[in-house]
Amino acid sequence: MAVKNVVVVGGGTMGNGITHVFAQSGYETMLIDIKQEYVDRAISTIKKNLDRQAQKGTIKPEDVVATIGRITTSTLIDDACTGDIVIEAAFENMDVKTEIFKKLDAVCKPDAILASNTSALPITQIAAKTKRP
């Protein structure tokens, strides 16, 4: 399966960074968080970081516009249904992560890849909440 659409759930430090990199790499990327203010903060951070890259000359100013243009946002987890790969980037809390994965398992395409950005929690416990490996 070719990955065309990426969804990132969680707009904190890791989530906005993941969104930034996928969008800058040419992928249509949706950022989902539970509150619009979190989404807005994440987009503001991404814009600031892209502007910094442009000022340093590592990307062109038009790349900033193109990258932002590839990012859509939502506050509805059901919108994750468009993702070919869906990356959870919520804070490190097992209850939060397993609840997100249960919801993603219910709404995502059967062939969508579900991934987690966890650094400390057992991925097998998170995956056990889904019908996917």
GROMACS .gro file of N, CA and C in nm:
model
  399
    1MET      N    1   0.084  -0.118   0.000
    1MET     CA    2   0.000   0.000   0.000
    1MET      C    3   0.089   0.125   0.000
    2ALA      N    4   0.061   0.215  -0.089
    2ALA     CA    5   0.134   0.341  -0.093
    2ALA      C    6   0.074   0.437   0.009
    3VAL      N    7   0.160   0.500   0.086
    3VAL     CA    8   0.114   0.599   0.183
    3VAL      C    9   0.101   0.733   0.113
    4LYS      N   10  -0.021   0.786   0.113
    4LYS     CA   11  -0.047   0.917   0.054
    4LYS      C   12  -0.095   1.015   0.160
    5ASN      N   13  -0.177   0.965   0.253
    5ASN     CA   14  -0.236   1.051   0.356
    5ASN      C   15  -0.190   1.006   0.493
    6VAL      N   16  -0.137   1.101   0.568
    6VAL     CA   17  -0.087   1.077   0.702
    6VAL      C   18  -0.177   1.149   0.801
    7VAL      N   19  -0.206   1.084   0.912
    7VAL     CA   20  -0.281   1.147   1.020
    7VAL      C   21  -0.196   1.138   1.146
    8VAL      N   22  -0.185   1.249   1.217
    8VAL     CA   23  -0.114   1.253   1.345
    8VAL      C   24  -0.216   1.292   1.451
    9VAL      N   25  -0.227   1.210   1.554
    9VAL     CA   26  -0.320   1.236   1.664
    9VAL      C   27  -0.240   1.286   1.782
   10GLY      N   28  -0.254   1.415   1.812
   10GLY     CA   29  -0.181   1.479   1.920
   10GLY      C   30  -0.091   1.587   1.863
   11GLY      N   31  -0.110   1.709   1.909
   11GLY     CA   32  -0.037   1.822   1.852
   11GLY      C   33   0.070   1.881   1.942
   12GLY      N   34   0.111   1.806   2.044
   12GLY     CA   35   0.216   1.854   2.133
   12GLY      C   36   0.351   1.857   2.063
   13THR      N   37   0.456   1.858   2.141
   13THR     CA   38   0.591   1.869   2.086
   13THR      C   39   0.621   1.763   1.980
   14MET      N   40   0.594   1.639   2.012
   14MET     CA   41   0.622   1.532   1.916
   14MET      C   42   0.523   1.534   1.800
   15GLY      N   43   0.397   1.552   1.829
   15GLY     CA   44   0.294   1.551   1.725
   15GLY      C   45   0.312   1.660   1.623
   16ASN      N   46   0.342   1.783   1.669
   16ASN     CA   47   0.361   1.889   1.569
   16ASN      C   48   0.489   1.869   1.491
   17GLY      N   49   0.590   1.809   1.554
   17GLY     CA   50   0.714   1.779   1.482
   17GLY      C   51   0.694   1.672   1.375
   18ILE      N   52   0.618   1.569   1.409
   18ILE     CA   53   0.589   1.462   1.312
   18ILE      C   54   0.507   1.518   1.197
   19THR      N   55   0.407   1.599   1.229
   19THR     CA   56   0.324   1.663   1.126
   19THR      C   57   0.411   1.747   1.033
   20HIS      N   58   0.497   1.827   1.090
   20HIS     CA   59   0.588   1.915   1.016
   20HIS      C   60   0.671   1.833   0.916
   21VAL      N   61   0.734   1.728   0.963
   21VAL     CA   62   0.824   1.650   0.878
   21VAL      C   63   0.749   1.580   0.765
   22PHE      N   64   0.635   1.520   0.795
   22PHE     CA   65   0.559   1.453   0.689
   22PHE      C   66   0.511   1.554   0.585
   23ALA      N   67   0.456   1.666   0.630
   23ALA     CA   68   0.406   1.767   0.535
   23ALA      C   69   0.520   1.824   0.453
   24GLN      N   70   0.633   1.851   0.516
   24GLN     CA   71   0.748   1.905   0.443
   24GLN      C   72   0.801   1.803   0.342
   25SER      N   73   0.781   1.676   0.370
   25SER     CA   74   0.826   1.569   0.280
   25SER      C   75   0.728   1.541   0.167
   26GLY      N   76   0.618   1.618   0.161
   26GLY     CA   77   0.526   1.607   0.050
   26GLY      C   78   0.398   1.530   0.076
   27TYR      N   79   0.377   1.485   0.198
   27TYR     CA   80   0.257   1.409   0.230
   27TYR      C   81   0.142   1.500   0.274
   28GLU      N   82   0.022   1.468   0.227
   28GLU     CA   83  -0.097   1.532   0.281
   28GLU      C   84  -0.109   1.484   0.425
   29THR      N   85  -0.112   1.576   0.519
   29THR     CA   86  -0.103   1.541   0.660
   29THR      C   87  -0.213   1.609   0.739
   30MET      N   88  -0.286   1.531   0.816
   30MET     CA   89  -0.390   1.586   0.904
   30MET      C   90  -0.342   1.577   1.048
   31LEU      N   91  -0.356   1.687   1.120
   31LEU     CA   92  -0.324   1.692   1.262
   31LEU      C   93  -0.455   1.697   1.339
   32ILE      N   94  -0.472   1.604   1.431
   32ILE     CA   95  -0.593   1.598   1.512
   32ILE      C   96  -0.555   1.615   1.658
   33ASP      N   97  -0.629   1.701   1.728
   33ASP     CA   98  -0.616   1.711   1.873
   33ASP      C   99  -0.754   1.737   1.930
   34ILE      N  100  -0.768   1.724   2.061
   34ILE     CA  101  -0.901   1.727   2.121
   34ILE      C  102  -0.960   1.867   2.134
   35LYS      N  103  -0.878   1.969   2.130
   35LYS     CA  104  -0.927   2.107   2.141
   35LYS      C  105  -0.867   2.192   2.029
   36GLN      N  106  -0.948   2.283   1.979
   36GLN     CA  107  -0.901   2.371   1.871
   36GLN      C  108  -0.780   2.453   1.915
   37GLU      N  109  -0.777   2.494   2.041
   37GLU     CA  110  -0.662   2.573   2.088
   37GLU      C  111  -0.532   2.492   2.080
   38TYR      N  112  -0.539   2.361   2.101
   38TYR     CA  113  -0.420   2.277   2.089
   38TYR      C  114  -0.377   2.266   1.943
   39VAL      N  115  -0.474   2.252   1.855
   39VAL     CA  116  -0.446   2.247   1.711
   39VAL      C  117  -0.382   2.379   1.667
   40ASP      N  118  -0.441   2.491   1.709
   40ASP     CA  119  -0.389   2.622   1.671
   40ASP      C  120  -0.247   2.642   1.721
   41ARG      N  121  -0.220   2.600   1.843
   41ARG     CA  122  -0.085   2.613   1.899
   41ARG      C  123   0.014   2.529   1.818
   42ALA      N  124  -0.027   2.408   1.781
   42ALA     CA  125   0.061   2.320   1.703
   42ALA      C  126   0.093   2.382   1.567
   43ILE      N  127  -0.008   2.434   1.499
   43ILE     CA  128   0.013   2.496   1.368
   43ILE      C  129   0.103   2.618   1.381
   44SER      N  130   0.083   2.696   1.486
   44SER     CA  131   0.168   2.813   1.510
   44SER      C  132   0.315   2.770   1.528
   45THR      N  133   0.337   2.664   1.601
   45THR     CA  134   0.473   2.613   1.622
   45THR      C  135   0.533   2.565   1.491
   46ILE      N  136   0.455   2.493   1.412
   46ILE     CA  137   0.504   2.445   1.283
   46ILE      C  138   0.542   2.563   1.193
   47LYS      N  139   0.456   2.664   1.187
   47LYS     CA  140   0.486   2.783   1.105
   47LYS      C  141   0.614   2.851   1.153
   48LYS      N  142   0.627   2.866   1.284
   48LYS     CA  143   0.746   2.929   1.340
   48LYS      C  144   0.872   2.850   1.303
   49ASN      N  145   0.864   2.719   1.314
   49ASN     CA  146   0.980   2.635   1.282
   49ASN      C  147   1.013   2.638   1.133
   50LEU      N  148   0.910   2.638   1.048
   50LEU     CA  149   0.933   2.650   0.904
   50LEU      C  150   0.995   2.785   0.869
   51ASP      N  151   0.944   2.891   0.930
   51ASP     CA  152   1.001   3.025   0.906
   51ASP      C  153   1.148   3.029   0.947
   52ARG      N  154   1.181   2.965   1.058
   52ARG     CA  155   1.320   2.960   1.103
   52ARG      C  156   1.406   2.886   1.001
   53GLN      N  157   1.354   2.776   0.946
   53GLN     CA  158   1.428   2.703   0.842
   53GLN      C  159   1.451   2.792   0.720
   54ALA      N  160   1.349   2.868   0.682
   54ALA     CA  161   1.362   2.956   0.565
   54ALA      C  162   1.464   3.067   0.592
   55GLN      N  163   1.463   3.122   0.713
   55GLN     CA  164   1.559   3.227   0.748
   55GLN      C  165   1.702   3.176   0.744
   56LYS      N  166   1.720   3.049   0.782
   56LYS     CA  167   1.854   2.989   0.779
   56LYS      C  168   1.894   2.945   0.639
   57GLY      N  169   1.798   2.946   0.547
   57GLY     CA  170   1.827   2.907   0.410
   57GLY      C  171   1.821   2.757   0.384
   58THR      N  172   1.770   2.681   0.480
   58THR     CA  173   1.761   2.536   0.460
   58THR      C  174   1.640   2.497   0.375
   59ILE      N  175   1.542   2.586   0.367
   59ILE     CA  176   1.429   2.568   0.275
   59ILE      C  177   1.399   2.703   0.211
   60LYS      N  178   1.327   2.700   0.101
   60LYS     CA  179   1.288   2.823   0.033
   60LYS      C  180   1.159   2.877   0.095
   61PRO      N  181   1.138   3.008   0.089
   61PRO     CA  182   1.014   3.065   0.142
   61PRO      C  183   0.889   3.000   0.083
   62GLU      N  184   0.894   2.964  -0.044
   62GLU     CA  185   0.776   2.900  -0.105
   62GLU      C  186   0.753   2.759  -0.048
   63ASP      N  187   0.858   2.697   0.007
   63ASP     CA  188   0.842   2.567   0.072
   63ASP      C  189   0.760   2.579   0.200
   64VAL      N  190   0.772   2.693   0.267
   64VAL     CA  191   0.693   2.717   0.388
   64VAL      C  192   0.545   2.714   0.352
   65VAL      N  193   0.509   2.788   0.248
   65VAL     CA  194   0.369   2.795   0.204
   65VAL      C  195   0.320   2.658   0.159
   66ALA      N  196   0.402   2.588   0.082
   66ALA     CA  197   0.362   2.456   0.031
   66ALA      C  198   0.343   2.357   0.145
   67THR      N  199   0.433   2.360   0.242
   67THR     CA  200   0.423   2.268   0.355
   67THR      C  201   0.296   2.293   0.435
   68ILE      N  202   0.272   2.419   0.469
   68ILE     CA  203   0.150   2.453   0.544
   68ILE      C  204   0.026   2.414   0.464
   69GLY      N  205   0.033   2.427   0.333
   69GLY     CA  206  -0.079   2.392   0.247
   69GLY      C  207  -0.112   2.243   0.246
   70ARG      N  208  -0.016   2.161   0.287
   70ARG     CA  209  -0.040   2.016   0.292
   70ARG      C  210  -0.095   1.971   0.426
   71ILE      N  211  -0.111   2.064   0.520
   71ILE     CA  212  -0.160   2.028   0.654
   71ILE      C  213  -0.307   2.069   0.668
   72THR      N  214  -0.388   1.973   0.709
   72THR     CA  215  -0.526   2.002   0.749
   72THR      C  216  -0.537   1.968   0.897
   73THR      N  217  -0.642   2.017   0.961
   73THR     CA  218  -0.657   1.994   1.104
   73THR      C  219  -0.799   1.953   1.137
   74SER      N  220  -0.812   1.894   1.254
   74SER     CA  221  -0.943   1.853   1.302
   74SER      C  222  -0.938   1.836   1.453
   75THR      N  223  -1.055   1.839   1.513
   75THR     CA  224  -1.068   1.804   1.655
   75THR      C  225  -1.151   1.676   1.670
   76LEU      N  226  -1.177   1.609   1.559
   76LEU     CA  227  -1.260   1.488   1.560
   76LEU      C  228  -1.178   1.365   1.525
   77ILE      N  229  -1.169   1.271   1.616
   77ILE     CA  230  -1.091   1.150   1.590
   77ILE      C  231  -1.147   1.071   1.473
   78ASP      N  232  -1.276   1.084   1.446
   78ASP     CA  233  -1.336   1.014   1.331
   78ASP      C  234  -1.271   1.056   1.199
   79ASP      N  235  -1.213   1.175   1.195
   79ASP     CA  236  -1.148   1.221   1.072
   79ASP      C  237  -1.018   1.146   1.042
   80ALA      N  238  -0.973   1.066   1.137
   80ALA     CA  239  -0.855   0.983   1.113
   80ALA      C  240  -0.881   0.876   1.008
   81CYS      N  241  -1.007   0.859   0.970
   81CYS     CA  242  -1.045   0.756   0.873
   81CYS      C  243  -0.978   0.776   0.737
   82THR      N  244  -0.926   0.894   0.710
   82THR     CA  245  -0.863   0.921   0.580
   82THR      C  246  -0.718   0.874   0.573
   83GLY      N  247  -0.660   0.840   0.687
   83GLY     CA  248  -0.517   0.810   0.691
   83GLY      C  249  -0.477   0.674   0.639
   84ASP      N  250  -0.369   0.672   0.562
   84ASP     CA  251  -0.306   0.546   0.524
   84ASP      C  252  -0.214   0.500   0.637
   85ILE      N  253  -0.156   0.598   0.705
   85ILE     CA  254  -0.081   0.573   0.828
   85ILE      C  255  -0.131   0.674   0.930
   86VAL      N  256  -0.158   0.626   1.051
   86VAL     CA  257  -0.210   0.710   1.158
   86VAL      C  258  -0.114   0.695   1.276
   87ILE      N  259  -0.056   0.806   1.317
   87ILE     CA  260   0.045   0.805   1.422
   87ILE      C  261  -0.012   0.873   1.546
   88GLU      N  262  -0.019   0.799   1.653
   88GLU     CA  263  -0.064   0.854   1.781
   88GLU      C  264   0.055   0.919   1.849
   89ALA      N  265   0.037   1.044   1.892
   89ALA     CA  266   0.144   1.117   1.959
   89ALA      C  267   0.091   1.190   2.081
   90ALA      N  268   0.005   1.122   2.156
   90ALA     CA  269  -0.049   1.179   2.280
   90ALA      C  270   0.055   1.162   2.391
   91PHE      N  271   0.027   1.226   2.506
   91PHE     CA  272   0.123   1.217   2.616
   91PHE      C  273   0.127   1.074   2.672
   92GLU      N  274   0.233   1.045   2.744
   92GLU     CA  275   0.262   0.909   2.789
   92GLU      C  276   0.171   0.867   2.905
   93ASN      N  277   0.052   0.824   2.870
   93ASN     CA  278  -0.045   0.774   2.967
   93ASN      C  279  -0.116   0.656   2.902
   94MET      N  280  -0.104   0.539   2.962
   94MET     CA  281  -0.157   0.417   2.901
   94MET      C  282  -0.307   0.427   2.876
   95ASP      N  283  -0.383   0.480   2.970
   95ASP     CA  284  -0.528   0.490   2.950
   95ASP      C  285  -0.562   0.579   2.831
   96VAL      N  286  -0.493   0.690   2.819
   96VAL     CA  287  -0.517   0.782   2.707
   96VAL      C  288  -0.482   0.713   2.575
   97LYS      N  289  -0.365   0.653   2.570
   97LYS     CA  290  -0.321   0.590   2.445
   97LYS      C  291  -0.411   0.473   2.405
   98THR      N  292  -0.450   0.389   2.501
   98THR     CA  293  -0.535   0.275   2.464
   98THR      C  294  -0.673   0.322   2.420
   99GLU      N  295  -0.724   0.427   2.480
   99GLU     CA  296  -0.854   0.481   2.437
   99GLU      C  297  -0.844   0.535   2.294
  100ILE      N  298  -0.737   0.605   2.264
  100ILE     CA  299  -0.717   0.655   2.127
  100ILE      C  300  -0.710   0.538   2.029
  101PHE      N  301  -0.635   0.435   2.063
  101PHE     CA  302  -0.621   0.321   1.972
  101PHE      C  303  -0.752   0.246   1.952
  102LYS      N  304  -0.833   0.235   2.056
  102LYS     CA  305  -0.965   0.172   2.040
  102LYS      C  306  -1.047   0.251   1.938
  103LYS      N  307  -1.046   0.383   1.952
  103LYS     CA  308  -1.122   0.468   1.859
  103LYS      C  309  -1.065   0.459   1.718
  104LEU      N  310  -0.933   0.464   1.706
  104LEU     CA  311  -0.871   0.455   1.573
  104LEU      C  312  -0.903   0.322   1.507
  105ASP      N  313  -0.899   0.215   1.583
  105ASP     CA  314  -0.929   0.083   1.528
  105ASP      C  315  -1.070   0.079   1.471
  106ALA      N  316  -1.160   0.151   1.534
  106ALA     CA  317  -1.300   0.151   1.490
  106ALA      C  318  -1.323   0.235   1.365
  107VAL      N  319  -1.246   0.342   1.347
  107VAL     CA  320  -1.276   0.436   1.237
  107VAL      C  321  -1.180   0.427   1.118
  108CYS      N  322  -1.062   0.373   1.138
  108CYS     CA  323  -0.963   0.372   1.031
  108CYS      C  324  -0.988   0.260   0.930
  109LYS      N  325  -0.937   0.283   0.810
  109LYS     CA  326  -0.946   0.182   0.704
  109LYS      C  327  -0.881   0.052   0.752
  110PRO      N  328  -0.933  -0.062   0.706
  110PRO     CA  329  -0.875  -0.190   0.749
  110PRO      C  330  -0.726  -0.204   0.719
  111ASP      N  331  -0.679  -0.143   0.610
  111ASP     CA  332  -0.537  -0.155   0.575
  111ASP      C  333  -0.452  -0.038   0.625
  112ALA      N  334  -0.512   0.051   0.703
  112ALA     CA  335  -0.435   0.163   0.759
  112ALA      C  336  -0.334   0.111   0.860
  113ILE      N  337  -0.219   0.171   0.859
  113ILE     CA  338  -0.115   0.138   0.957
  113ILE      C  339  -0.136   0.228   1.078
  114LEU      N  340  -0.149   0.167   1.195
  114LEU     CA  341  -0.159   0.243   1.319
  114LEU      C  342  -0.024   0.236   1.389
  115ALA      N  343   0.027   0.352   1.428
  115ALA     CA  344   0.158   0.359   1.493
  115ALA      C  345   0.149   0.447   1.616
  116SER      N  346   0.241   0.426   1.708
  116SER     CA  347   0.246   0.506   1.829
  116SER      C  348   0.384   0.569   1.844
  117ASN      N  349   0.384   0.686   1.901
  117ASN     CA  350   0.508   0.756   1.930
  117ASN      C  351   0.552   0.730   2.075
  118THR      N  352   0.500   0.628   2.137
  118THR     CA  353   0.534   0.603   2.277
  118THR      C  354   0.684   0.578   2.292
  119SER      N  355   0.736   0.623   2.404
  119SER     CA  356   0.878   0.600   2.432
  119SER      C  357   0.897   0.516   2.557
  120ALA      N  358   0.792   0.499   2.635
  120ALA     CA  359   0.808   0.431   2.762
  120ALA      C  360   0.704   0.323   2.789
  121LEU      N  361   0.594   0.327   2.718
  121LEU     CA  362   0.485   0.232   2.745
  121LEU      C  363   0.496   0.110   2.654
  122PRO      N  364   0.458  -0.007   2.703
  122PRO     CA  365   0.466  -0.129   2.621
  122PRO      C  366   0.371  -0.123   2.502
  123ILE      N  367   0.426  -0.125   2.383
  123ILE     CA  368   0.346  -0.114   2.261
  123ILE      C  369   0.251  -0.233   2.247
  124THR      N  370   0.291  -0.348   2.299
  124THR     CA  371   0.203  -0.465   2.289
  124THR      C  372   0.075  -0.446   2.368
  125GLN      N  373   0.081  -0.376   2.480
  125GLN     CA  374  -0.040  -0.348   2.558
  125GLN      C  375  -0.131  -0.251   2.484
  126ILE      N  376  -0.073  -0.156   2.415
  126ILE     CA  377  -0.152  -0.061   2.337
  126ILE      C  378  -0.215  -0.133   2.219
  127ALA      N  379  -0.136  -0.211   2.148
  127ALA     CA  380  -0.186  -0.283   2.030
  127ALA      C  381  -0.293  -0.384   2.066
  128ALA      N  382  -0.289  -0.438   2.186
  128ALA     CA  383  -0.387  -0.537   2.229
  128ALA      C  384  -0.529  -0.480   2.234
  129LYS      N  385  -0.541  -0.350   2.233
  129LYS     CA  386  -0.672  -0.285   2.236
  129LYS      C  387  -0.733  -0.273   2.096
  130THR      N  388  -0.660  -0.323   1.996
  130THR     CA  389  -0.709  -0.318   1.858
  130THR      C  390  -0.725  -0.459   1.803
  131LYS      N  391  -0.785  -0.467   1.686
  131LYS     CA  392  -0.798  -0.595   1.616
  131LYS      C  393  -0.685  -0.612   1.514
  132ARG      N  394  -0.586  -0.527   1.524
  132ARG     CA  395  -0.474  -0.526   1.429
  132ARG      C  396  -0.346  -0.567   1.500
  133PRO      N  397  -0.251  -0.620   1.424
  133PRO     CA  398  -0.122  -0.654   1.489
  133PRO      C  399  -0.045  -0.530   1.527
   0.00000   0.00000   0.00000
